[in-house]
Amino acid sequence: EPEVTQTPSHQVTQMGQEVILRCVPISNHLYFYWYRQILGQKVEFLVSFYNNEISEKSEIFDDQFSVERPDGSNFTLKIRSTKLEDSAMYFCASSRPPSGGTQYFGPGTRLTVL
Amino acid sequence: AQSVTQLGSHVSVSEGALVLLRCNYSSSVPPYLFWYVQYPNQGLQLLLKYTTGATLVKGINGFEAEFKKSETSFHLTKPSAHMSDAAEYFCAVSLGMEYGNKLVFGAGTILRVKS
């Protein structure tokens, strides 16, 4: 069964450093998403991406964040200058149209900012 | 804007007992509704979803949920709990592609199953 994969599973970085989280969505999916879950809190939407552009983003997704689909298979989330409060589990997801299509989640990347 | 409220951050049931996890939502347009389960150190797995049509939806592992528009609810039930059902359960709402298909999650309910 196809699945969403994410690398790395754990990332430790120093405050102010740039990190790139990588995801390989399910191959015939067209919508891609990033969510995060701070320890003990709810899962929060960051951004959705369709047709090579952002289709929706939350207020969390400020100028420090960017997404890219560099090569037709990977989907990346970049955080330019990490802050302590960026420490969280980051989940990638993908889905097919139409509306209400099931989003399939990856196992997550745990980001720790020191 | 949409939001989801899950009543009860922790629910404890005995093995074999009924499981009832509550979810209420608010939405400006007809929503799509989902229940996801998260086992420790794993990602989110879809249990079931409501898009259109029949309001009682059946999912994996014997779970089902009923969409009640008048009550803005989508409660999750299972007739008989199993030890393997112990996990965290998230209710989520989406307004569809017009809103980027984003999922808005509730705070989650941790289900404990006692032997």
Coordinates of N, CA and C in Angstrom, one line a residue, chain B residues 8 13-14 25 33 35 40 55 61 67 72 80 88 93 97 104 110:
Chain B
G8 N -13.8 16.0 26.6 CA -13.1 14.9 27.3 C -11.7 14.7 26.7
V13 N -12.4 3.3 29.4 CA -13.5 2.3 29.4 C -12.9 0.9 29.7
S14 N -13.7 0.0 30.1 CA -13.3 -1.4 30.3 C -13.3 -2.1 28.9
Y25 N -18.6 20.5 16.0 CA -17.9 21.4 15.1 C -18.7 22.6 14.9
L33 N -16.1 15.8 7.4 CA -15.7 15.5 8.8 C -14.9 14.2 8.8
W35 N -12.4 11.4 11.4 CA -11.8 10.9 12.6 C -10.5 10.2 12.3
P40 N 1.0 5.7 19.7 CA 2.3 6.4 20.2 C 3.4 6.3 19.2
T55 N -25.5 9.5 6.6 CA -25.0 10.2 7.8 C -24.3 9.3 8.8
N61 N -11.7 -1.1 12.0 CA -11.6 -1.6 13.3 C -12.9 -1.5 14.1
F67 N -23.1 11.7 11.5 CA -23.2 13.1 11.3 C -24.6 13.6 11.6
T72 N -24.7 19.7 15.2 CA -23.3 19.9 14.7 C -22.4 19.0 15.4
S80 N -17.8 -2.4 21.3 CA -17.0 -3.2 22.3 C -15.6 -2.9 22.2
E88 N -4.8 7.9 20.8 CA -5.3 9.2 20.8 C -6.2 9.4 19.6
V93 N -12.2 18.8 10.8 CA -13.2 19.3 9.8 C -12.5 20.0 8.7
M97 N -11.8 22.1 -1.1 CA -10.7 22.6 -1.9 C -10.7 24.2 -2.0
V104 N -8.9 21.1 10.1 CA -8.8 21.8 11.4 C -9.1 20.7 12.5
I110 N -7.6 11.0 24.5 CA -6.8 9.8 24.7 C -7.8 8.8 25.3

